XYZ file of C-alpha atoms in Angstrom:
597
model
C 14.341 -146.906 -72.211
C 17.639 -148.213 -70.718
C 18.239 -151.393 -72.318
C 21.681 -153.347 -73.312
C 21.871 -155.587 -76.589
C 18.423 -155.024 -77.287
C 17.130 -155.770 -73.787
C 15.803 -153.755 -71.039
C 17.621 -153.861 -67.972
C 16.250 -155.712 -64.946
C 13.892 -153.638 -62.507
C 16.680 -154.745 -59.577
C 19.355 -153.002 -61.734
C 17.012 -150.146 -62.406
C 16.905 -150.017 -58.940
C 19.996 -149.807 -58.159
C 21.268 -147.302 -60.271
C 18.071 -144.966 -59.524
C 19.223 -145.260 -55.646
C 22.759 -144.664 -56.320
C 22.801 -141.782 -58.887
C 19.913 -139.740 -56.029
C 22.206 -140.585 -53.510
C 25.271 -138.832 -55.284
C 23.397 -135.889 -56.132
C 21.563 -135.194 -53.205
C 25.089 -135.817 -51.377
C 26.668 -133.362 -53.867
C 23.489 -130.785 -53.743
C 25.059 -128.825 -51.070
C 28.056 -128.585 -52.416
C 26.883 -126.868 -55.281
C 24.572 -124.530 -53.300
C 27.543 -123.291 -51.679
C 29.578 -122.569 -54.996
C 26.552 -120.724 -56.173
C 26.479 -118.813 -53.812
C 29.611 -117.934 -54.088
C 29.355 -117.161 -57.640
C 26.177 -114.400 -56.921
C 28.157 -113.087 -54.324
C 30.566 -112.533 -56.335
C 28.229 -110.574 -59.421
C 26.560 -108.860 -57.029
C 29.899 -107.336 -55.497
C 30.821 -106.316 -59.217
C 27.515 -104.934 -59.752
C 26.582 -103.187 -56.196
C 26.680 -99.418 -57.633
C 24.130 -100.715 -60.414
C 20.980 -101.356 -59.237
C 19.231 -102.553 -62.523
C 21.805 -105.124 -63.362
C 21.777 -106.653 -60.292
C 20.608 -110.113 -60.234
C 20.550 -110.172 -63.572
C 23.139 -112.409 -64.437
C 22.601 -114.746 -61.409
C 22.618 -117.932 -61.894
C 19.006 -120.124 -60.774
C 19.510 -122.752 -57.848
C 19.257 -126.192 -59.410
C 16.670 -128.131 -58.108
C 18.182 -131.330 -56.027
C 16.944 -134.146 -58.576
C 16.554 -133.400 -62.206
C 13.657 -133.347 -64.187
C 12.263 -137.212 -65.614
C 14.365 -137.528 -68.688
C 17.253 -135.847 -67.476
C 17.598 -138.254 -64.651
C 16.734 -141.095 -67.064
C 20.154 -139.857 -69.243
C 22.078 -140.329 -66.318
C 21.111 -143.560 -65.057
C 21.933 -144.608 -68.821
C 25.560 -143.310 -68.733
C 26.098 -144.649 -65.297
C 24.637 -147.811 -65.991
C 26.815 -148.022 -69.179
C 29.593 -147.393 -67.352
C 29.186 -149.503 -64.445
C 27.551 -152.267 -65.986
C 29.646 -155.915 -65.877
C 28.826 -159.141 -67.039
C 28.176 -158.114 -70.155
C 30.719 -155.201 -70.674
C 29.503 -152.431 -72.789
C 31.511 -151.407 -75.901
C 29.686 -149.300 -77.556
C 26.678 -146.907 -76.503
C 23.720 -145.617 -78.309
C 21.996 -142.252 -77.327
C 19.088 -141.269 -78.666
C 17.854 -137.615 -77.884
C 15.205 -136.730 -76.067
C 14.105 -133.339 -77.704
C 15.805 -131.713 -80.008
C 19.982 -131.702 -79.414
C 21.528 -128.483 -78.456
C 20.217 -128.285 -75.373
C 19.051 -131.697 -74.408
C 20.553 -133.710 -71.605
C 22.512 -136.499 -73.857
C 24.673 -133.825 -75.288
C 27.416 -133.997 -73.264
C 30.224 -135.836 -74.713
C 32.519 -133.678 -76.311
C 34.502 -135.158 -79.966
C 37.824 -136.225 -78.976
C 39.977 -136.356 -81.931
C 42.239 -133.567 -81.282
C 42.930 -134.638 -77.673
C 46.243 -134.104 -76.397
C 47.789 -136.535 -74.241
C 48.698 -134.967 -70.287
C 51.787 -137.072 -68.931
C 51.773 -135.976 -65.797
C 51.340 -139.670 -64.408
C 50.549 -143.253 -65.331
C 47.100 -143.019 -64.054
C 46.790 -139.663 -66.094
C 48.431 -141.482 -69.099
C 46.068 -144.230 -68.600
C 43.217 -142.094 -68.697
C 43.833 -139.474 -71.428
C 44.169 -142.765 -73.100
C 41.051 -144.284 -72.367
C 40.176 -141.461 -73.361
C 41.569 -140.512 -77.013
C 40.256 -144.516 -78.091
C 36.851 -142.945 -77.228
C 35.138 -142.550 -80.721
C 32.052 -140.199 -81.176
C 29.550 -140.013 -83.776
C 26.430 -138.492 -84.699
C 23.583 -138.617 -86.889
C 20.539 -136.761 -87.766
C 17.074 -138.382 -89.283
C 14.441 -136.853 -90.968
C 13.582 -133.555 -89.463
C 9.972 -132.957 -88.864
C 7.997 -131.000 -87.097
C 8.054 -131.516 -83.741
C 8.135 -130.100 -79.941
C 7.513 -127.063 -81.974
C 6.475 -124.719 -78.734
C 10.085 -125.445 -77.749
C 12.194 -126.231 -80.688
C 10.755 -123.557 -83.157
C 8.167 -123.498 -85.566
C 9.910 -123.844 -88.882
C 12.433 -126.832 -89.887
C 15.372 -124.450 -89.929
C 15.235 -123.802 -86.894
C 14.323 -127.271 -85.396
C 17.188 -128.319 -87.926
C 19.485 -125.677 -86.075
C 18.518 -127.361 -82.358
C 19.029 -130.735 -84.096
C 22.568 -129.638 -85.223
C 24.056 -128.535 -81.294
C 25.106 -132.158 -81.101
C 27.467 -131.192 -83.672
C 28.972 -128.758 -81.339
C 32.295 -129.114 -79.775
C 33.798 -127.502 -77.101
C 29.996 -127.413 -75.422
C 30.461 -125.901 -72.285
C 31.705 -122.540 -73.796
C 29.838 -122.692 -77.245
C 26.161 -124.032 -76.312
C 23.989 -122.244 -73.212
C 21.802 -119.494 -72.398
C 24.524 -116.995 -73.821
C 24.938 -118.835 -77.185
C 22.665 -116.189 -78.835
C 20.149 -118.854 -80.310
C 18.718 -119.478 -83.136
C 18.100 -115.442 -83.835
C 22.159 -114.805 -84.279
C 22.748 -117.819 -86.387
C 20.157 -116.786 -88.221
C 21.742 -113.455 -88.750
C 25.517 -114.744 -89.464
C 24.555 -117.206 -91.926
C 21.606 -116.612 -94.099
C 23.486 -115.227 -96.772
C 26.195 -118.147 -96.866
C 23.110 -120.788 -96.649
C 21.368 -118.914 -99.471
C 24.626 -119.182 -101.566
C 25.457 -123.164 -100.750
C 21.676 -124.109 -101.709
C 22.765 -125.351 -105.119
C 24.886 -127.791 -103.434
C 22.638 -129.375 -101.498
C 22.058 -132.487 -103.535
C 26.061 -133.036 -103.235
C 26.715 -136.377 -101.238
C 29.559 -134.917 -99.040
C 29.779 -131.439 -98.488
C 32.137 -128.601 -100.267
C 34.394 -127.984 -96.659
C 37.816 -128.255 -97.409
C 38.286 -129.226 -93.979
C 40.553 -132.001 -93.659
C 38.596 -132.805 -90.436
C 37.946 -136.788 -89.689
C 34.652 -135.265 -87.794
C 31.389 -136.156 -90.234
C 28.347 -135.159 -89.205
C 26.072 -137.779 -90.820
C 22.746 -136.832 -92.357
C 19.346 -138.549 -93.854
C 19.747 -137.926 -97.455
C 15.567 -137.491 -97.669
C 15.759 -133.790 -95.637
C 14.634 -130.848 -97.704
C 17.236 -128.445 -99.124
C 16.543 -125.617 -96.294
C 17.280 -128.415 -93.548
C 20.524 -129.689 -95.037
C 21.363 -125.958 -95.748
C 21.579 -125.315 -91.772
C 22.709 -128.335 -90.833
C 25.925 -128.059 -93.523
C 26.972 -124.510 -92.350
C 26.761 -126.079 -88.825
C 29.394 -128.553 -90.102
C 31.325 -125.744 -91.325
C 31.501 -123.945 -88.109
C 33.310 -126.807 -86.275
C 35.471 -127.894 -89.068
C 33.848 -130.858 -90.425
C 31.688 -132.498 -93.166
C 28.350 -133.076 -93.918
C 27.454 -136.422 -95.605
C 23.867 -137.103 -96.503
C 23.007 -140.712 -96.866
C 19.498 -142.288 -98.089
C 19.066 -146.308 -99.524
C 20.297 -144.390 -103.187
C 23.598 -142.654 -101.695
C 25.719 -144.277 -99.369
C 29.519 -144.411 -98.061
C 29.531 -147.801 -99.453
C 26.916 -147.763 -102.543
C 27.871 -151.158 -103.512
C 27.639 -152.891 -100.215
C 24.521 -151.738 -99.659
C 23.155 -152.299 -102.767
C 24.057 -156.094 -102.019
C 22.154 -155.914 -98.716
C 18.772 -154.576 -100.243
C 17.992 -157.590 -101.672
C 18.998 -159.477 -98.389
C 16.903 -157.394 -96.487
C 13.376 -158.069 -94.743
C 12.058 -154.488 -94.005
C 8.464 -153.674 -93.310
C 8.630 -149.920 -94.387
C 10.490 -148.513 -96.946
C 11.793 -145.464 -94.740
C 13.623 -148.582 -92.396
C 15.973 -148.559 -95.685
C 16.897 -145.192 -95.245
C 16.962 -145.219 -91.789
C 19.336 -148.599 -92.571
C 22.020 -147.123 -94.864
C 22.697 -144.149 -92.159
C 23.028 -146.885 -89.340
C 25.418 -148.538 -91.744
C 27.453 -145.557 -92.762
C 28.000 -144.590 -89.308
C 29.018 -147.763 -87.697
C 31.432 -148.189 -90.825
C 32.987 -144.492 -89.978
C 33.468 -145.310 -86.128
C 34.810 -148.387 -86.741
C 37.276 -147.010 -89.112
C 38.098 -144.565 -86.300
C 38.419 -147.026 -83.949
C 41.028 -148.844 -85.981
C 42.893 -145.784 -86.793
C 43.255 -144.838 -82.697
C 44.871 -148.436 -82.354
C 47.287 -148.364 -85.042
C 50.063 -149.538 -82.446
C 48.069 -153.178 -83.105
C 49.348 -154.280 -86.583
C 45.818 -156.023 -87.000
C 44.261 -152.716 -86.863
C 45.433 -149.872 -89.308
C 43.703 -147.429 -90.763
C 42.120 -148.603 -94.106
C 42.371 -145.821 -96.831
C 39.339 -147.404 -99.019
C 36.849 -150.344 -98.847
C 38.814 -152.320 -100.414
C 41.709 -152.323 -98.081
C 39.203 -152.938 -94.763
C 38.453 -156.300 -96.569
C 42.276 -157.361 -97.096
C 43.779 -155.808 -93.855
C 40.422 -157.246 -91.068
C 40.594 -160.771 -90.423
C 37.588 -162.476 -89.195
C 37.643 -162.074 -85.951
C 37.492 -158.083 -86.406
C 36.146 -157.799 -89.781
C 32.722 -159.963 -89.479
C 31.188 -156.549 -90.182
C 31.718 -156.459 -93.742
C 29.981 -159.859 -94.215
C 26.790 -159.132 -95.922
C 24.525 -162.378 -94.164
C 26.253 -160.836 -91.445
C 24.834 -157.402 -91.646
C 21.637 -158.304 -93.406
C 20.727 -160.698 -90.470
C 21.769 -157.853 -87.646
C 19.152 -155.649 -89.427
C 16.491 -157.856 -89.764
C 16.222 -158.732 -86.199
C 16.547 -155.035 -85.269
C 13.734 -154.386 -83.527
C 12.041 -151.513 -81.308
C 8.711 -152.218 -79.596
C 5.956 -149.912 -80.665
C 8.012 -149.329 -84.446
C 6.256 -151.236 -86.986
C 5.411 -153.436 -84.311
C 2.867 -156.483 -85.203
C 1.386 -158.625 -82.178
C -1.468 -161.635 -82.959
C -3.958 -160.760 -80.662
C -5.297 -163.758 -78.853
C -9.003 -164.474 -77.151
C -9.884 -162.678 -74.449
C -8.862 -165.784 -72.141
C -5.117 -165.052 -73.360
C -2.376 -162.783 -73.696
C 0.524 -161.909 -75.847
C 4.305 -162.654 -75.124
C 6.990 -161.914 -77.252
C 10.225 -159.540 -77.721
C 10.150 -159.457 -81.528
C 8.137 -157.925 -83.802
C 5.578 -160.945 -84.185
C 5.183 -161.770 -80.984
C 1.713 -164.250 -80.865
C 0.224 -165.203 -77.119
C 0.977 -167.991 -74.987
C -0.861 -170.534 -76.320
C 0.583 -170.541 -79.795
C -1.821 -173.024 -81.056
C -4.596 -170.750 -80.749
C -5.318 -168.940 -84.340
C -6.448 -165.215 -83.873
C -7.670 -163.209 -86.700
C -7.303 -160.056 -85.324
C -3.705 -158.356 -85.964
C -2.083 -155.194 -83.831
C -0.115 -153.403 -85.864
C 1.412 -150.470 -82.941
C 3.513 -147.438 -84.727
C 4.163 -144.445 -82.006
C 4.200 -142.237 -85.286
C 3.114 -139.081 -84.143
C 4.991 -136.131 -86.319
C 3.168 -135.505 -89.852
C 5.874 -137.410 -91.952
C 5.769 -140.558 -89.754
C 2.786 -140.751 -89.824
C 2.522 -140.926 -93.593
C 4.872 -143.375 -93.481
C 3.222 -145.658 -91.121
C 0.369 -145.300 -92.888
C 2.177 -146.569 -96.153
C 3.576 -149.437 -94.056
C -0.554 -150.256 -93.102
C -1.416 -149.867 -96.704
C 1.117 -152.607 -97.826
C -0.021 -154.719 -94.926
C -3.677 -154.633 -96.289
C -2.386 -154.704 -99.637
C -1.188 -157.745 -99.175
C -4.743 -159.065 -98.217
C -5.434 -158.450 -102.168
C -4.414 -162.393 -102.860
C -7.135 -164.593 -103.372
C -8.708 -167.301 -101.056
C -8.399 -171.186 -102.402
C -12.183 -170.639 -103.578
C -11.067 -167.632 -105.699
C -12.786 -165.175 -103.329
C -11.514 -162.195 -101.873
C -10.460 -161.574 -98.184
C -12.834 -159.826 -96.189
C -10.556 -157.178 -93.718
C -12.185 -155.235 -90.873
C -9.580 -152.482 -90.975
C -9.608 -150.074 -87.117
C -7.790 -147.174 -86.350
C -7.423 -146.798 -82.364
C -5.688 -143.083 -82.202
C -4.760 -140.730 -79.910
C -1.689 -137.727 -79.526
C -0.742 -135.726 -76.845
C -2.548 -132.467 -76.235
C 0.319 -130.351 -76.674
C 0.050 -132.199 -80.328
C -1.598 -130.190 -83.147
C -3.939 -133.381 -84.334
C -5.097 -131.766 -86.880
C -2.774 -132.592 -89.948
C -2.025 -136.211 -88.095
C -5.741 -136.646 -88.330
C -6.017 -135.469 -91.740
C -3.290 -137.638 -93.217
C -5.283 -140.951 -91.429
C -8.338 -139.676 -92.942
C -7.423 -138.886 -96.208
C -5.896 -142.564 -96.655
C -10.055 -144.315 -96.918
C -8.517 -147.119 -95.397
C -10.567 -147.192 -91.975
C -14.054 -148.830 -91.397
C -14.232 -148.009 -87.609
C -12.270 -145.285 -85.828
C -11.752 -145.131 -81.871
C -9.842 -142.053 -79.556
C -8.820 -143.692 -76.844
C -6.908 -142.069 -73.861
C -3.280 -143.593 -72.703
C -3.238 -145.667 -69.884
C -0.817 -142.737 -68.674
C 0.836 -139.668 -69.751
C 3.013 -136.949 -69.228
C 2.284 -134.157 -66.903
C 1.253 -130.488 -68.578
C -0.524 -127.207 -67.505
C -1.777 -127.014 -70.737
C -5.387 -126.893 -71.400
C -6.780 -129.693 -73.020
C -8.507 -128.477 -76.258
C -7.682 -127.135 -79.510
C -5.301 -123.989 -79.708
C -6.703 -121.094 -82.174
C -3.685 -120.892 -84.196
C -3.996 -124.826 -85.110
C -7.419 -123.840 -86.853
C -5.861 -121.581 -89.775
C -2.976 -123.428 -89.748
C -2.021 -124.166 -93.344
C -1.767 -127.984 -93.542
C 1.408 -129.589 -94.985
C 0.932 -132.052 -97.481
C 3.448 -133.979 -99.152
C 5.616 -131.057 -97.711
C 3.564 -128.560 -99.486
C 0.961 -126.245 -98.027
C -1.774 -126.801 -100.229
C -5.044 -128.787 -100.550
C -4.801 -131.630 -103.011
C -5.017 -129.512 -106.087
C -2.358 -127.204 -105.066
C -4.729 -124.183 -105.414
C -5.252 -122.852 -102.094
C -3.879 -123.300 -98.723
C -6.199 -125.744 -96.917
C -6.757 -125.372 -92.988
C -9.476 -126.877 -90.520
C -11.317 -123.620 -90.620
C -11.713 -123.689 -94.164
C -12.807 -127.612 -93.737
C -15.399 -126.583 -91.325
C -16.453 -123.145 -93.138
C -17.321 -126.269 -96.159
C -19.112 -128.051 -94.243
C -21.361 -125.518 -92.771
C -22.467 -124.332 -96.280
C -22.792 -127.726 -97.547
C -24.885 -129.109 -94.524
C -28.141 -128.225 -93.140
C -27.362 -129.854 -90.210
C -24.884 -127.653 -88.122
C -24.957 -129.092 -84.941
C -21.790 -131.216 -85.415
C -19.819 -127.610 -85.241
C -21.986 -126.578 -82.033
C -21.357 -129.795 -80.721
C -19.039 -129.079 -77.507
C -16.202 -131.658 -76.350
C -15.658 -132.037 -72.670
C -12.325 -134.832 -73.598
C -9.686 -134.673 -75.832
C -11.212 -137.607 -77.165
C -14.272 -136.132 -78.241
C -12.421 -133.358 -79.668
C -10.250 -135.986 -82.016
C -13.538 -137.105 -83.098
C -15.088 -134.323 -83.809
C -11.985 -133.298 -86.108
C -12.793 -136.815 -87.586
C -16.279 -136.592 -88.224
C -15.190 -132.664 -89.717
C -13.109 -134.489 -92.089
C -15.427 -136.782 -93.288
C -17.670 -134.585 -93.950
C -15.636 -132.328 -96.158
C -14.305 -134.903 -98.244
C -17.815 -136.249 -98.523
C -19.148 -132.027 -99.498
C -15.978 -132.311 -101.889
C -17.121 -135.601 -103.172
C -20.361 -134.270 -104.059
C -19.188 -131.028 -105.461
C -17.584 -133.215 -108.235
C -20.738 -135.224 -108.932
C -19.166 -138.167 -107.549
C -21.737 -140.976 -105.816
C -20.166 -141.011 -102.302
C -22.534 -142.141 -99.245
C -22.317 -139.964 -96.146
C -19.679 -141.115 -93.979
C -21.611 -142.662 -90.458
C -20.424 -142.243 -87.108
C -20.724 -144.549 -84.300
C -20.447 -142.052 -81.030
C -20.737 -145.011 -78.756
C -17.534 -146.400 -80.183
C -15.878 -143.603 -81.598
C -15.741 -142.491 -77.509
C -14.583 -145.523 -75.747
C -12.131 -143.947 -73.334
C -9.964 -146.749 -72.440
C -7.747 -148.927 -75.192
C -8.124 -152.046 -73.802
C -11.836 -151.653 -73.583
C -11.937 -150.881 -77.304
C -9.289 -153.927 -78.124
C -11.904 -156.215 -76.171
C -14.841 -155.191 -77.173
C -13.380 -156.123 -80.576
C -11.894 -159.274 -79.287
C -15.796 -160.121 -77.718
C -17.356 -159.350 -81.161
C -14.657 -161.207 -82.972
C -15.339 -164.191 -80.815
C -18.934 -164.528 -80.759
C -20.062 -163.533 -84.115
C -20.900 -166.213 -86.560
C -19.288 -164.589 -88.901
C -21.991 -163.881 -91.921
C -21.717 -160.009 -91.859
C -18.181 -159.759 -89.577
C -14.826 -159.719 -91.549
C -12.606 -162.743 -91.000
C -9.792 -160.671 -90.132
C -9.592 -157.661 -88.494
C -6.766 -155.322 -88.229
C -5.562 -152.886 -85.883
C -3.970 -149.901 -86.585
C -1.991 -147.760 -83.373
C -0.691 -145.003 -83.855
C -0.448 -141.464 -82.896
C 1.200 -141.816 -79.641
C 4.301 -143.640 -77.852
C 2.432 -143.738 -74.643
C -0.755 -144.872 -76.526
C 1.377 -148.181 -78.204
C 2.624 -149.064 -74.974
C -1.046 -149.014 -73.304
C -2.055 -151.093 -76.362
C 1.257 -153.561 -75.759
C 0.162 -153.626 -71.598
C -3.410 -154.356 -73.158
C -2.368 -157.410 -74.656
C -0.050 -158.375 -71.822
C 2.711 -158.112 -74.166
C 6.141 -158.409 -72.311
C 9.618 -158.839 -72.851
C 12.977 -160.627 -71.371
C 15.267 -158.777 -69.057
C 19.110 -158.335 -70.368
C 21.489 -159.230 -68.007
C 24.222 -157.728 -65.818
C 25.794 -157.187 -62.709
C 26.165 -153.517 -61.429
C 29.714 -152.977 -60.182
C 29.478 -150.048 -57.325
C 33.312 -148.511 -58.313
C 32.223 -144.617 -57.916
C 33.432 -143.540 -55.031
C 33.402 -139.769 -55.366
């Protein structure tokens, strides 16, 4: 997760910074017991004639080490910081779950600083300081972490929007009044900016530099919130998609330069690009005392005024190459699997194994989409890849493509519309639910929650089946089924794994669409299910298993390529990536031990 131009940092590094960030807060631990202690003293001395208020307010002890992600945010920031050999310039946060309240939102937007002369080392400092550029943006909003987050994509939208926030430590906490008294203030004022939604920059007359930067492709509701966020700390909103960019013309330029497997990595392009122009711009404008750096007023003057030293940015090879060898394991990820006897190498995204004369004909293709618009889109990106299988052979026959889905999510997950999406696609011959190698901790129960059953599903954003008539949910799936088929023992049937409940909701689903098929008086044959397969528990099992048939079949009735869909899961790509023995180069760096407080 910690990684530095592109590369994750060395385990001795890791290390390191693991030992030296526990050291400081266990050494710091008591400290803070003893100021809150002070602090409940305190409340309890204001509140001693009222007994039902007392202890109310009272702030929790914090528990000595913080929880796994938290602690993994500050390793990051102190390995940024303390990193040498290379020197970091610029850093890249990613949130864990949702933004308001999630452990990278801590740096505060520092454009109306005010410089404290006190000292030189104060000067020095504030200055440091005041160069500091911060910028955010938002993706597509989906639904996700909805137990904690919210279950509508307002609301997510709203927790998505606290990175927005300035002045954090007053305006965002348990006292902020949540999602409930936004809700409240602003519904009226959303209602009344919804016809502007499909404006590029938003109506603020704010002369604010802060932009809060936005993927154009967000429904109308999300960009409502997120706007009226904006407005609350001064500032714009600016949506950007591939169609609708700061720099329309520059980009339009790079399309055609550009090697993307999925057309949402153009979106997700043209937002990179618009905020790395803005915070370079910023940048520029904080070191106006260097004559080689003013503030531009327009594209045209960042050309003229960068040389190209500090301009290189603006050079479309330039940009077009940086994108195309952006690359995030388990994203649109393809590996070349080799024979059992090898195993896969790589840190790009088509990475073969160590013997690279050896030809394999079976292809991973690893996605961690697991939100219902990701996975729609990695299931476009499969389509293209077996799309592209459509060209003929030298003998003007067609290639024959074994095409697997290996799926899992995390119980916590609703499956159900994931499920349905993969389904609904007809691209599969052979489904397996295999477990992650391993997984984060949860008291949850492992099976299907009640409220998933009549969930309405969302398709294509819309809660309807694929006639738009009625609201289609699982129960209604299985209620079909049930008329339609003697047989009812596939509802009866009881799963002891989460794996056997994903493919039960499988073998559900193919038997509604094959009840639907019939319905219509269309020839469909009744979808067959291979149990034996269907539960192999563990991924690389199921990868060599298809690796052993693959290898020893002479090839009359097997396809001559198979390919490999993953997907559903982060932890499940990276036990498919350890399956293949896939493995990547360490960046490198020295850690510089400089805190000494």
């Amino acid at each position: 997760r910690i990684r530095i131009n592109g590369k994750p940092i060395s385990c001795e590094v890791f290390g390191k910074v693991y030992w030296t960030v526990r050291e400081l807060l266990e050494k710091n631990y008591n400290q803070h017991f003893v100021m809150l202690s002070k602090h409940n003293d305190d409340h309890d001395g204001k509140n001693n004639n009222n007994n039902d208020t007392k202890g109310e307010n009272e702030l929790p002890p914090l528990p000595i080490l913080p929880g796994y992600f938290r602690m993994l945010t500050l390793m990051a920031i102190y390995t940024f910081c303390y990193i040498d050999i290379p020197k970091v310039d610029v850093i890249l946060l990613e949130v864990g779950m949702g933004g308001r309240y999630d452990a990278t939102n801590i740096f505060e937007s520092n454009n109306n600083n005010i410089n404290n002369n006190n000292n030189n080392n104060n000067n020095n400092n504030n200055n440091n300081n005041n160069n500091r550029v911060l910028v955010q943006g938002i993706t597509v909003i989906d639904y996700d972490h909805t137990r904690i987050l919210g279950s509508t994509l307002e609301q997510i939208a709203w927790e998505k929007g606290g990175i927005f926030v300035t002045n954090k430590i007053c305006n965002v906490g348990r006292d902020d009044g949540g999602y409930a008294k936004f809700l409240t203030q602003h519904y009226h004022q959303q209602e009344q900016e919804r016809e502007d939604t499909n404006s590029n920059i938003s109506s603020s007359s704010s002369s604010s530099n802060n932009i809060l930067f936005v993927n154009g492709n967000n429904t109308p509701q999300v960009s409502n919130v997120l706007r009226t966020i904006a407005h609350e700390e001064n500032g714009q909103l600016q949506l950007i998609n591939h169609n609708n960019t700061t720099d329309s013309t520059l980009f339009s330029s790079l399309s055609k330069l550009l090697q993307f497997h999925a057309k949402y990595q153009y979106d997700n392009a043209a937002l990179a690009l618009a905020i790395c122009q803005y915070a370079m711009k910023q940048y520029y404008c904080k070191h106006n005392n260097n004559k080689r750096m003013i503030c531009p007023t327009n594209e045209a003057a960042v050309k003229q005024q960068l040389d190209t030293e500090d301009g290189t940015y603006y050079n479309e090879n330039t940009i077009a190459m940086a994108l195309n060898n952006t690359f995030w394991p388990g994203r649109c990820h393809t590996l070349i699997v080799p024979p059992a006897s090898s195993s896969a190498t790589g840190t790009d995204g088509t990475s073969v194994g160590k013997e690279e004369v050896v030809e394999s004909t079976i292809k991973l293709r690893c996605d961690g989409a697991h939100t219902p618009i990701s996975i729609n889109a990695c299931i476009r990106w499969f389509q293209s890849i077996i799309k592209s299988y459509d060209d003929k052979e030298e003998d003007g026959t067609s290639k024959d493509v074994l095409k697997v889905l290996i799926f899992n999510c995390g119980h916590e997950r609703n499956p159900i519309p994931l499920l349905y999406s993969l389904n609904r696609s007809g691209l599969f011959d052979c489904v397996y639910f295999c477990r992650a190698d391993f997984e984060r901790p949860s008291a949850l129960p492992k099976k299907l929650l009640d409220e998933w059953l009549t969930e309405p599903l969302l398709l294509n954003g819309q809660q309807s089946d694929k006639d738009g008539d009625v609201a289609l949910t699982y129960q209604a799936m299985c209620n079909e089924v049930v008329q339609r088929d003697d047989d009812d023992d596939i509802m009866n049937k009881k799963s002891i794994t989460w794996q056997e409940t994903l493919a039960n909701i499988w073998r559900i689903m193919d038997l509604y669409h094959y009840s639907q098929l019939a319905a219509e008086g269309k020839k469909s044959s009744l979808p067959t299910s291979d149990e034996e397969d269907n539960n192999i528990d563990v991924l690389a099992d199921a990868i060599r298993l298809i690796q052993n048939e693959q290898q020893h079949d002479n090839g009359d009735e097997q396809a001559s390529t198979v390919e490999i869909l993953v997907t559903g899961s982060l932890y499940l790509v990276g036990s498919a990536l350890e399956a293949v023995g896939w493995e990547e180069i360490e960046s490198e760096g020295i850690l510089m031990h400089s805190y000494n407080n």
